[in-house]
Short mmCIF file of C-alpha atoms in Angstrom, two decimals:
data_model
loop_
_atom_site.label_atom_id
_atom_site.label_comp_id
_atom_site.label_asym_id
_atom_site.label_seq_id
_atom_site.Cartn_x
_atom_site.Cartn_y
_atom_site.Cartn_z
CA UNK A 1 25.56 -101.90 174.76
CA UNK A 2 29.28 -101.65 175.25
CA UNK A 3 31.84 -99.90 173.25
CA UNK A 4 33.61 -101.98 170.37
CA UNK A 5 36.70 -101.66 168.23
CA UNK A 6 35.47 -100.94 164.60
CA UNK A 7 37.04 -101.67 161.17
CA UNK A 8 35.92 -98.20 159.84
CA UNK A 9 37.86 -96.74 156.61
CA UNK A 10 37.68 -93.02 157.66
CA UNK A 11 36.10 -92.75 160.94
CA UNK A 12 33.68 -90.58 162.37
CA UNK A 13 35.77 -87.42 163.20
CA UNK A 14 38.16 -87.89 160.02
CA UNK A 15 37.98 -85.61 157.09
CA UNK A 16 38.70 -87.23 153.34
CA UNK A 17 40.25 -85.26 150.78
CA UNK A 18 38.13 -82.54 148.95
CA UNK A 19 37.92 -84.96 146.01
CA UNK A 20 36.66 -87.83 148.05
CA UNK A 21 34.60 -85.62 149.99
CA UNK A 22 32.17 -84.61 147.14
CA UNK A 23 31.89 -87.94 145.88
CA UNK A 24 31.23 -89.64 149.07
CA UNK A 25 28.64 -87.57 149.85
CA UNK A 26 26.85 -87.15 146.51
CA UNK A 27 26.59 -90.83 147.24
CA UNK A 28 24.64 -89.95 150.44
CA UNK A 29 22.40 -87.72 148.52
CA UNK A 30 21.57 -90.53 145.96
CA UNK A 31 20.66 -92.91 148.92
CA UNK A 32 18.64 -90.52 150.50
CA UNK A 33 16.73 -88.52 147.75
CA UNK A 34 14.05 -91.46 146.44
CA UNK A 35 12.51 -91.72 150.29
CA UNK A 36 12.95 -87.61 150.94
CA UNK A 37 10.87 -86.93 148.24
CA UNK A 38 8.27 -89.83 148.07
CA UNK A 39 7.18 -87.80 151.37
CA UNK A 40 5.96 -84.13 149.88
CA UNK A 41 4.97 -85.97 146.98
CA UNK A 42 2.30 -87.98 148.62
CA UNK A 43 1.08 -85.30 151.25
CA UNK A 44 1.31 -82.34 148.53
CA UNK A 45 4.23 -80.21 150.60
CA UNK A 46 6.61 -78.81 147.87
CA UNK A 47 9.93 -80.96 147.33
CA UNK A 48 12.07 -78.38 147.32
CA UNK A 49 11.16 -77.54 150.99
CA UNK A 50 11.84 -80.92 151.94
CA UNK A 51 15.29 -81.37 150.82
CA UNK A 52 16.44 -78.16 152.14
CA UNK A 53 15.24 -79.49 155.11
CA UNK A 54 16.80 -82.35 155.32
CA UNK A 55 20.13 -80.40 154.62
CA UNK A 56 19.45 -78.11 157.20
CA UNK A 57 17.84 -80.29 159.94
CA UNK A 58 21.24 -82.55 159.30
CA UNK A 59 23.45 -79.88 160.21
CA UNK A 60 21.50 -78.62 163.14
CA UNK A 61 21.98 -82.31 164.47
CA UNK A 62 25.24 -82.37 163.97
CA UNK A 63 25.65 -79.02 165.83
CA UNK A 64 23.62 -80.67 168.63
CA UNK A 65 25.88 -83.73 168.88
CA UNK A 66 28.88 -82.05 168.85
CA UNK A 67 29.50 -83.64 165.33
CA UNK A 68 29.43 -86.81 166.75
CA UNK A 69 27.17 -88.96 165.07
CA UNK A 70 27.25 -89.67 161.26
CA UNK A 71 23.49 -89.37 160.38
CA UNK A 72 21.92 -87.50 158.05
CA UNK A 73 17.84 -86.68 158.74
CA UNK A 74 15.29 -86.53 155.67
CA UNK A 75 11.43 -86.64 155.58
CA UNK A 76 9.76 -89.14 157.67
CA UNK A 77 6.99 -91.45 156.87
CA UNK A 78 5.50 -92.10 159.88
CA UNK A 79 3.50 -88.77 160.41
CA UNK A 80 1.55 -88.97 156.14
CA UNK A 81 -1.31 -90.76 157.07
CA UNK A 82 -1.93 -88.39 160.36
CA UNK A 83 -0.85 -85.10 157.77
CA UNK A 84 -3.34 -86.27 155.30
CA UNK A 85 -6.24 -86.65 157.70
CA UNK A 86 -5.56 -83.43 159.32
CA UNK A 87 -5.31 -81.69 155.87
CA UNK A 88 -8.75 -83.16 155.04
CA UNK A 89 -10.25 -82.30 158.11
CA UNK A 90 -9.41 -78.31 157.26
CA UNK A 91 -10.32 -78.78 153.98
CA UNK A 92 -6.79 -79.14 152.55
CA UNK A 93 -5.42 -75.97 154.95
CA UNK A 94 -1.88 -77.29 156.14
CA UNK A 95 -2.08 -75.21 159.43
CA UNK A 96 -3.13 -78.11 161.71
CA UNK A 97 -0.59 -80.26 160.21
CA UNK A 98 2.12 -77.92 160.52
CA UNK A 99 1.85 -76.56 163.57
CA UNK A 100 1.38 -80.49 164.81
CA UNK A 101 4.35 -81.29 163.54
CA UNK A 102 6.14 -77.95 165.29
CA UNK A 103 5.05 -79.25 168.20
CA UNK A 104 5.87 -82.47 167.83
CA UNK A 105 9.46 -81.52 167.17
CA UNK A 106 8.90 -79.52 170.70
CA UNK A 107 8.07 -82.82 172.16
CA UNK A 108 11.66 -84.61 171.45
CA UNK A 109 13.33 -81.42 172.81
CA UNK A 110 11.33 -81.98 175.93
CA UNK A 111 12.01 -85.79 176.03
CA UNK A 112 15.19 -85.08 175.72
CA UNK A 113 15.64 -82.61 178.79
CA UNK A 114 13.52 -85.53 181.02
CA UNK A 115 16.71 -87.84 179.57
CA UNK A 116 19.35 -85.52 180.71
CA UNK A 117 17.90 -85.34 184.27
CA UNK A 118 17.08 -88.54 185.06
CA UNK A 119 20.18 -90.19 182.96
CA UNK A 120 21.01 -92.56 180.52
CA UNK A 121 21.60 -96.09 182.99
CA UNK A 122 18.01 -97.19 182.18
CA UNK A 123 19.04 -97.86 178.17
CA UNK A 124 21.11 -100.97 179.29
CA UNK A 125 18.01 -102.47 181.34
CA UNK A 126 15.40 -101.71 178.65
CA UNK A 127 17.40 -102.34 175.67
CA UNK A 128 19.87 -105.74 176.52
CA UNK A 129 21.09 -107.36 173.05
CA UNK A 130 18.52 -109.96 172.97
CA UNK A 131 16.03 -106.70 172.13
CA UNK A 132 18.42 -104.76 170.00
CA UNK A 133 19.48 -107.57 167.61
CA UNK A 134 15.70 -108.43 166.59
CA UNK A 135 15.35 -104.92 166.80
CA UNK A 136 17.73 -103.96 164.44
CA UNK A 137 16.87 -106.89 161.96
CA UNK A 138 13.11 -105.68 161.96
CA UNK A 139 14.28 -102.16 160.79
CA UNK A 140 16.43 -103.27 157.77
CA UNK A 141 13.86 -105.93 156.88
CA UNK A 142 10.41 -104.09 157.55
CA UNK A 143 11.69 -101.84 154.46
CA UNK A 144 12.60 -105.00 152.22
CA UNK A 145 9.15 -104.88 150.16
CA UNK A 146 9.90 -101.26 149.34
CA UNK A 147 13.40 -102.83 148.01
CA UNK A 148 11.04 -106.06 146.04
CA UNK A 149 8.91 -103.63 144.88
CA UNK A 150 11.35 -100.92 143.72
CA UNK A 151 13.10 -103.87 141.99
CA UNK A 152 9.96 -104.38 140.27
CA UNK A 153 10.38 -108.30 141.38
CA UNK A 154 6.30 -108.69 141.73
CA UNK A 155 3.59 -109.97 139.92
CA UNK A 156 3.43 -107.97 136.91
CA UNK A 157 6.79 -106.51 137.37
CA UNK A 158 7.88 -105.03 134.42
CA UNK A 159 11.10 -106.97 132.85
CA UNK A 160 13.15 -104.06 132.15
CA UNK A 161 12.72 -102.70 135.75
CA UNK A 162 14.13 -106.21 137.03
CA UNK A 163 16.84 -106.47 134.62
CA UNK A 164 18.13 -102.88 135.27
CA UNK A 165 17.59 -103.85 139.48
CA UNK A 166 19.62 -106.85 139.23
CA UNK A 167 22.21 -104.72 137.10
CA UNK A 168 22.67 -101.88 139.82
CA UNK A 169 22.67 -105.16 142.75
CA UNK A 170 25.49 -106.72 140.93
CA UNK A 171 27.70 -103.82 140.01
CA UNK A 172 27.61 -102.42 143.38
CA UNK A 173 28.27 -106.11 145.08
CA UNK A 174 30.93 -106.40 142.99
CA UNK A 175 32.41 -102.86 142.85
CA UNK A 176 32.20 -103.06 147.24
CA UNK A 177 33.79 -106.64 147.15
CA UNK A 178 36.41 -106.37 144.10
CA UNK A 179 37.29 -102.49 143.95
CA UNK A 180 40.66 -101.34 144.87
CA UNK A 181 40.87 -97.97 146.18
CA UNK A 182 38.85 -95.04 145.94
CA UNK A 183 36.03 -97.23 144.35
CA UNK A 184 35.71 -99.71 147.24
CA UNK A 185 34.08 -96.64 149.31
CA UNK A 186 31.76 -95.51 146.61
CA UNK A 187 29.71 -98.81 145.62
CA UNK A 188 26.54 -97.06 145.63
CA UNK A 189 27.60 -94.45 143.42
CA UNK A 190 29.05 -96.44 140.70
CA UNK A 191 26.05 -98.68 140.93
CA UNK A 192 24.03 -95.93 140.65
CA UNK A 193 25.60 -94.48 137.70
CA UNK A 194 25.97 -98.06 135.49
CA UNK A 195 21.87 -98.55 136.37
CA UNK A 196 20.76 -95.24 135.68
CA UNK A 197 22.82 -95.90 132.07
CA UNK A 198 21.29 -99.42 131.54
CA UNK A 199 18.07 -98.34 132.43
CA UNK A 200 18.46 -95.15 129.67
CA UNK A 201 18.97 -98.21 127.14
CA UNK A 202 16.37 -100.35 127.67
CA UNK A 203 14.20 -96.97 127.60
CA UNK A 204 12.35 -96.75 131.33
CA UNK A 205 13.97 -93.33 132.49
CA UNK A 206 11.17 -90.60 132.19
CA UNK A 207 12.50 -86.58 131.62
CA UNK A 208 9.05 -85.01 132.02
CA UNK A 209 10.34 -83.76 135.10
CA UNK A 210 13.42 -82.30 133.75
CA UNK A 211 11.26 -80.98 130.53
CA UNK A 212 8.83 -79.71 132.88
CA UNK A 213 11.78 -77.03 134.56
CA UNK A 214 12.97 -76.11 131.07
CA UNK A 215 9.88 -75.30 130.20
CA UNK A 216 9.33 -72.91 132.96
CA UNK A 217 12.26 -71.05 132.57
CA UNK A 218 12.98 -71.67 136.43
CA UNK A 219 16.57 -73.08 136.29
CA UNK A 220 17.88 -71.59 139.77
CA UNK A 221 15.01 -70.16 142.24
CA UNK A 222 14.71 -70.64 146.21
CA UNK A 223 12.71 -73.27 147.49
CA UNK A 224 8.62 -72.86 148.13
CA UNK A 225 8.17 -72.25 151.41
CA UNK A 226 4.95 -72.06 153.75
CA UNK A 227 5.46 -70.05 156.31
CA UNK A 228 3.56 -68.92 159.36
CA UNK A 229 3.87 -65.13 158.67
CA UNK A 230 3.92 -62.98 154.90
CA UNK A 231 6.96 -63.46 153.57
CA UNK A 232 6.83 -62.01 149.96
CA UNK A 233 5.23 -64.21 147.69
CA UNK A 234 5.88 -67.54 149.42
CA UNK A 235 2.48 -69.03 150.93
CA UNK A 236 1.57 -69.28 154.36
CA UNK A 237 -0.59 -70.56 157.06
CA UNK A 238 -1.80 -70.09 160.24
CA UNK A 239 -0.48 -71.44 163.45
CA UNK A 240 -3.70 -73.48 164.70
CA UNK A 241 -4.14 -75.29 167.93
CA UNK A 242 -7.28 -77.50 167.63
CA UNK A 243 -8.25 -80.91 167.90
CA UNK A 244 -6.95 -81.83 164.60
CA UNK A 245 -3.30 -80.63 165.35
CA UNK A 246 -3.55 -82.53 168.65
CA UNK A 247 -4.43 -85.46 166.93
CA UNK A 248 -0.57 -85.75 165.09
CA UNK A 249 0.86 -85.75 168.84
CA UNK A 250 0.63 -88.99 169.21
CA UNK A 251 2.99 -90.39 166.96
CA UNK A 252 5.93 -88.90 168.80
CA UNK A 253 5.48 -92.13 170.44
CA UNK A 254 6.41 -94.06 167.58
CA UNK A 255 9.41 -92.24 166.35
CA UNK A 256 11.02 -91.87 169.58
CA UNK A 257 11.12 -95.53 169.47
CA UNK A 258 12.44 -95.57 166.05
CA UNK A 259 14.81 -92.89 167.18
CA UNK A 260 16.42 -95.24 169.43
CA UNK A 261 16.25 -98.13 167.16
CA UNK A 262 18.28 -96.00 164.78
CA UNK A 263 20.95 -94.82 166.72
CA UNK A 264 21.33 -98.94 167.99
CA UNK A 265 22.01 -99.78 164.63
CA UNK A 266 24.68 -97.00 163.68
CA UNK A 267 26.08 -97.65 166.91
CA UNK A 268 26.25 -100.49 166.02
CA UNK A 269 28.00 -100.16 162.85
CA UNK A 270 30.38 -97.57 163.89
CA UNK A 271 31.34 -99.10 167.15
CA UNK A 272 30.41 -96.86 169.45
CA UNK A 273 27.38 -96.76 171.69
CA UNK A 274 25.37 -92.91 170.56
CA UNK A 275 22.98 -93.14 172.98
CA UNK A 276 25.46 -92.79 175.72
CA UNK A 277 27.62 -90.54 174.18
CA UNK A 278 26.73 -87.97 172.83
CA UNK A 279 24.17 -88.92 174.64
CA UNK A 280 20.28 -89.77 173.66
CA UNK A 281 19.47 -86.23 175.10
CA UNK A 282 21.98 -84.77 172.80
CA UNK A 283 20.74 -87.01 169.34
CA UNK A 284 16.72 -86.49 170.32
CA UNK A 285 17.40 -82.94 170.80
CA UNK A 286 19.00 -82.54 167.08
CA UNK A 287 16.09 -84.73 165.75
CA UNK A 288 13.45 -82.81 167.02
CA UNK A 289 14.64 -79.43 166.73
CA UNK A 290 15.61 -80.37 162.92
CA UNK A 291 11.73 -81.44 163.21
CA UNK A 292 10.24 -78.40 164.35
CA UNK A 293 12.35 -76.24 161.86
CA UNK A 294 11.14 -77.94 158.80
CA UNK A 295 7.42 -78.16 160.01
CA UNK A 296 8.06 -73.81 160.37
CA UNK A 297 9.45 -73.54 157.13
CA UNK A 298 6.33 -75.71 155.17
CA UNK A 299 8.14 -79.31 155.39
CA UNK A 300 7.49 -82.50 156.67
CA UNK A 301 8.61 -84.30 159.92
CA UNK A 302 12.48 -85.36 159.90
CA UNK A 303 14.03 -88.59 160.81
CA UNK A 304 17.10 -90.37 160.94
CA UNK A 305 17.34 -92.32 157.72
CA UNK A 306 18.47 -96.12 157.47
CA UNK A 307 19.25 -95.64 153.93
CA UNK A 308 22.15 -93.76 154.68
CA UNK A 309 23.19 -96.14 157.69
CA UNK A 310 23.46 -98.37 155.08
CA UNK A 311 25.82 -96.58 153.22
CA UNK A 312 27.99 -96.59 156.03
CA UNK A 313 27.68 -99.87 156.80
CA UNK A 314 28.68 -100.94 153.76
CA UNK A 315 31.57 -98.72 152.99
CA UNK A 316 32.86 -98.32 155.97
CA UNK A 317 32.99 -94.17 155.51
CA UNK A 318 31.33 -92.70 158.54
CA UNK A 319 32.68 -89.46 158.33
CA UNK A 320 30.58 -86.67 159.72
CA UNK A 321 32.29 -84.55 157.47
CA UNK A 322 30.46 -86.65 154.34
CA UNK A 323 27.04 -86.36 155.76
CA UNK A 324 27.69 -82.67 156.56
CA UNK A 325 28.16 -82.36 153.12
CA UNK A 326 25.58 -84.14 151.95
CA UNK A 327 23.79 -82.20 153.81
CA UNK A 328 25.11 -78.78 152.22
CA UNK A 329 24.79 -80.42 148.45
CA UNK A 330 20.70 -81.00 149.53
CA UNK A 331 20.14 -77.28 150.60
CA UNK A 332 22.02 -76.37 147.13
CA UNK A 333 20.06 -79.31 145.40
CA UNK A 334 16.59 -77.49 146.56
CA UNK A 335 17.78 -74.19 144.79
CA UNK A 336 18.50 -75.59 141.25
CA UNK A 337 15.42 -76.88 139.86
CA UNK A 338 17.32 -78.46 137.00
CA UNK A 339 19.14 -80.56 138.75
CA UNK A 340 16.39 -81.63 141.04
CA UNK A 341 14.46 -82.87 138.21
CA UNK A 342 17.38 -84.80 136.65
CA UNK A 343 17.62 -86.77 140.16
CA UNK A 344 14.12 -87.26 140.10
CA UNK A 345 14.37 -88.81 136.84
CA UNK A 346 16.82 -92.04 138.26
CA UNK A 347 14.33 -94.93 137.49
CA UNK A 348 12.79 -96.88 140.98
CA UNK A 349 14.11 -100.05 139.57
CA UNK A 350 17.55 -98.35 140.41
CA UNK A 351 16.89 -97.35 143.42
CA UNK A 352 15.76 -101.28 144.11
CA UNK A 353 18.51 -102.64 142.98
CA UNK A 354 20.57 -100.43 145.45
CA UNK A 355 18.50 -100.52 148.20
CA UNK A 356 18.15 -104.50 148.64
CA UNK A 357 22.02 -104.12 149.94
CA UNK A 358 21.40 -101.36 152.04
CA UNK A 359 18.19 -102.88 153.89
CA UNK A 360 20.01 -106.07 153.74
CA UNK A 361 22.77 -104.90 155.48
CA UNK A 362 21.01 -103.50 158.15
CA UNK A 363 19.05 -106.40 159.23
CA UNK A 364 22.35 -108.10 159.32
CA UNK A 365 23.84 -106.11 161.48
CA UNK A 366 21.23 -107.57 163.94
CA UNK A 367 22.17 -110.79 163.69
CA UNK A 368 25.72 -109.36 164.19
CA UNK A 369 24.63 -107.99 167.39
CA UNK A 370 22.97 -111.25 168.63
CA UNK A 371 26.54 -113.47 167.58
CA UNK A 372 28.71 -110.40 169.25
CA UNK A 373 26.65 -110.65 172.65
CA UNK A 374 26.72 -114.78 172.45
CA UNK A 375 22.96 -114.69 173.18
CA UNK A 376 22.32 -117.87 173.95
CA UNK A 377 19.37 -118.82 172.33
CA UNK A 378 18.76 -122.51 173.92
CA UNK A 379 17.36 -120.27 177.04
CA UNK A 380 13.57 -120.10 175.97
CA UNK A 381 13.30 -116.77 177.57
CA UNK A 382 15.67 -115.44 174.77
CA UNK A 383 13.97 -117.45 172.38
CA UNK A 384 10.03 -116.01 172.93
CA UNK A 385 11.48 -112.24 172.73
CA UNK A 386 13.13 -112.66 169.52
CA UNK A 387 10.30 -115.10 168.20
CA UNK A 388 7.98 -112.46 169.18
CA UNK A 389 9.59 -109.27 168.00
CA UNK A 390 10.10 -110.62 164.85
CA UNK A 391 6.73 -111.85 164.07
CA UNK A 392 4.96 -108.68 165.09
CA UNK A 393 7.66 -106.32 163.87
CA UNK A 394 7.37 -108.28 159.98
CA UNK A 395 4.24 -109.64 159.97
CA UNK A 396 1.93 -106.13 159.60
CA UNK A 397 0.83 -106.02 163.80
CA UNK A 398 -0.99 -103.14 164.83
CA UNK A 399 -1.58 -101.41 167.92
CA UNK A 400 -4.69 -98.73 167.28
CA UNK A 401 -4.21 -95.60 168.90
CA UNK A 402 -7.16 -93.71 168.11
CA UNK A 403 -8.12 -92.93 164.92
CA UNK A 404 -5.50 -91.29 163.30
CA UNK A 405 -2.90 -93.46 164.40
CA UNK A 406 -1.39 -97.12 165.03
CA UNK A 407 1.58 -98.38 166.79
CA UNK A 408 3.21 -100.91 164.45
CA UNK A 409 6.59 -102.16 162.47
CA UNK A 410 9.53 -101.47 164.69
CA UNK A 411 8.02 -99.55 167.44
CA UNK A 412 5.82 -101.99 168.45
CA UNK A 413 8.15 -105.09 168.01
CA UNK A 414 10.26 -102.92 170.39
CA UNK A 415 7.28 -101.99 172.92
CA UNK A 416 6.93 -106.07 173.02
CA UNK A 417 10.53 -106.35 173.46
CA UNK A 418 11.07 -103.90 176.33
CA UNK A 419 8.05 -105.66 177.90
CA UNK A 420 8.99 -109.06 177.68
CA UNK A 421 12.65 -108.75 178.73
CA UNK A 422 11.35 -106.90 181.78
CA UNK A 423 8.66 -109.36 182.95
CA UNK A 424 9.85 -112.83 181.88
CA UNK A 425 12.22 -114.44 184.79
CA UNK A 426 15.55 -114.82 184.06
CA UNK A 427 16.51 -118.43 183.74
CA UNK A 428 20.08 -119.34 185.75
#
């Protein structure tokens, strides 16, 4: 990749006014919160946990990267189904799944000390634009049934949820397109808002959650960690180093990859190139100690989050200052219960609505890569790489790795990628 001119608002290194500040990166929180929590929720780790994770394992990247990167980390999905099966083979003990997931935070941190010595030139050989623009398009639109379904536009689909999705869509289009101002850089917010109040009138937002807190009594407490060690009354487990933590190494593989593929696609949006500077040493080294540091405290893996890339890419704020302090409102977030729950209560058709521009916007970016670069796609090598990352990356491929893992989605459209561009002749 080469470094491009961008048409940022506030750029990476710029700070917005206090005002601005706050409200740009409440909007943050909002796009990360649904997918941060969806995480402990399925594997049973506490919630609070994971978003003061996510605040903290965002501002230990940003220390890594010299503040250099606008991305903010939250719980990853790729490690649940390994989690779950090493929970159920220790009879629901969390030990081999957290100290798994410690060491597969160690793992990046090595990776990235291989990267630093052997350097950064081989990124331009393995990842040209013709792999990075069907790259990028498989990451925004691998997530675009979560988006459908969210949305509620299924079979069965529930006509509130669709009319309150379509609601949030067409505010925010219109607010991002239309808005003068302030409001041109906080879409998602005001989209957010209006659907959250549409969906309170047609009667689909549920409170349990915030009834459940008042009913405890617990407005403000810290957040319920595991920890390897007695701590006063917070819960703990044992650092364990058998077969069934082993078994979670694995998958390193496949966020490494997705690692990369992130970092492309901000890159790409911000105009700059990450991986060479800071430097893919630098942004792997954030990532997995951010990784290893949630696993200690009870939490799940952390990743960089497209949701969020999104954002960016659609307001044109990509201010590490804003995702710093989204970062700071999370940690805060995970110490008042109350307000927790009343996030938790924002309806998924909401969250649809929102999230069919942000996953739409990243896939376009990859077509923006492919018209940038002037890939030329009358040469048939170009053609079968694209053809071929796209139909594995969208069409469910898997690659079994044992039994507690597969390579699919973006990391193996981008295995098949890497390998094609490298061993298909180059036509003159």
């Amino acid at each position: 990749m080469i470094e491009e001119k961008n048409n940022l608002l506030i750029d990476v290194n710029e700070k917005p006014k206090p005002a601005q500040w706050a409200l740009l990166s409440f909007q943050h929180v909002f796009a990360m919160f649904g997918a941060t929590v969806l995480v402990p929720i399925i594997t049973g780790f506490p919630v609070s946990v994971a978003l003061f994770a996510s605040g903290i394992g965002t501002l230990i990247y940003v220390l890594c990267t010299k503040g250099k990167v606008p991305v903010y980390l939250g719980s990853s999905f790729a490690y649940i189904s390994a989690v779950l099966i090493a929970k159920e083979a220790m009879g629901g003990d969390v030990s081999a799944a957290q100290t798994g997931l410690i060491l597969v935070g160690l793992i990046y941190v090595a990776v990235a000390f291989i990267v630093k010595v052997i350097g950064k030139d081989w990124i331009d050989k393995l990842l040209p634009p013709i792999v990075i623009g069907p790259m990028i398009a498989v990451i925004g639109l691998g997530l675009a049934a979560n988006a459908v379904g969210n949305a509620q536009f299924v079979e069965g689909g529930d006509w509130r949820g669709m009319l309150v999705a379509v609601a949030t869509f067409i505010i925010t289009a219109l607010v991002s397109t239309k808005a003068k101002g302030f409001f041109k850089i906080i879409p998602f917010l005001v989209g957010i808002i209006c659907g959250y109040l549409i969906a309170l009138a047609v009667g689909i937002v549920d409170f349990q959650p915030v009834n459940d807190v008042l009913a405890s009594g617990k407005i403000f407490s810290l957040p319920q960690f595991i920890l390897p060690f007695k701590v006063g009354n917070f819960d703990t487990y044992q650092l364990y180093f058998g077969p069934e933590t082993f078994a979670l190494l694995p998958v390193a593989i496949v966020t490494i990859s997705e690692h990369i593929g992130d970092h492309t696609v901000l890159g790409k949006v911000c105009g700059r190139n990450f991986l060479k500077d800071p430097g893919l040493d630098r942004t792997l080294m954030g990532d997995g100690i951010a990784t290893a540091v949630s696993a200690f405290l009870g939490g799940p893996a952390n990743t960089t989050y497209g949701e969020n890339t999104g954002v960016i890419g659609m307001t044109k704020v990509a201010s590490v200052y804003v995702t710093s302090g989204a970062a700071i409102i999370a940690i805060c977030l995970s110490c008042i219960n109350i307000v927790s729950a009343l996030i938790e209560t924002i309806p998924n058709p909401v969250l649809g609505g929102m999230s069919i521009l942000l996953y739409g916007v990243i896939a376009s970016n990859g077509l923006r890569v492919l018209i940038d670069n002037q890939v030329n796609f009358d040469k048939q090598r170009n053609l079968i790489i694209a053809s071929a990352m796209l139909v594995i990356g969208l069409g469910g491929a898997v690659l079994p790795m044992g039994r507690l893992i597969t390579l699919s989605g973006t990391a193996l459209s981008a295995f098949v990628g890497v390998v094609l561009n490298l061993i298909l002749p180059k036509e003159d």
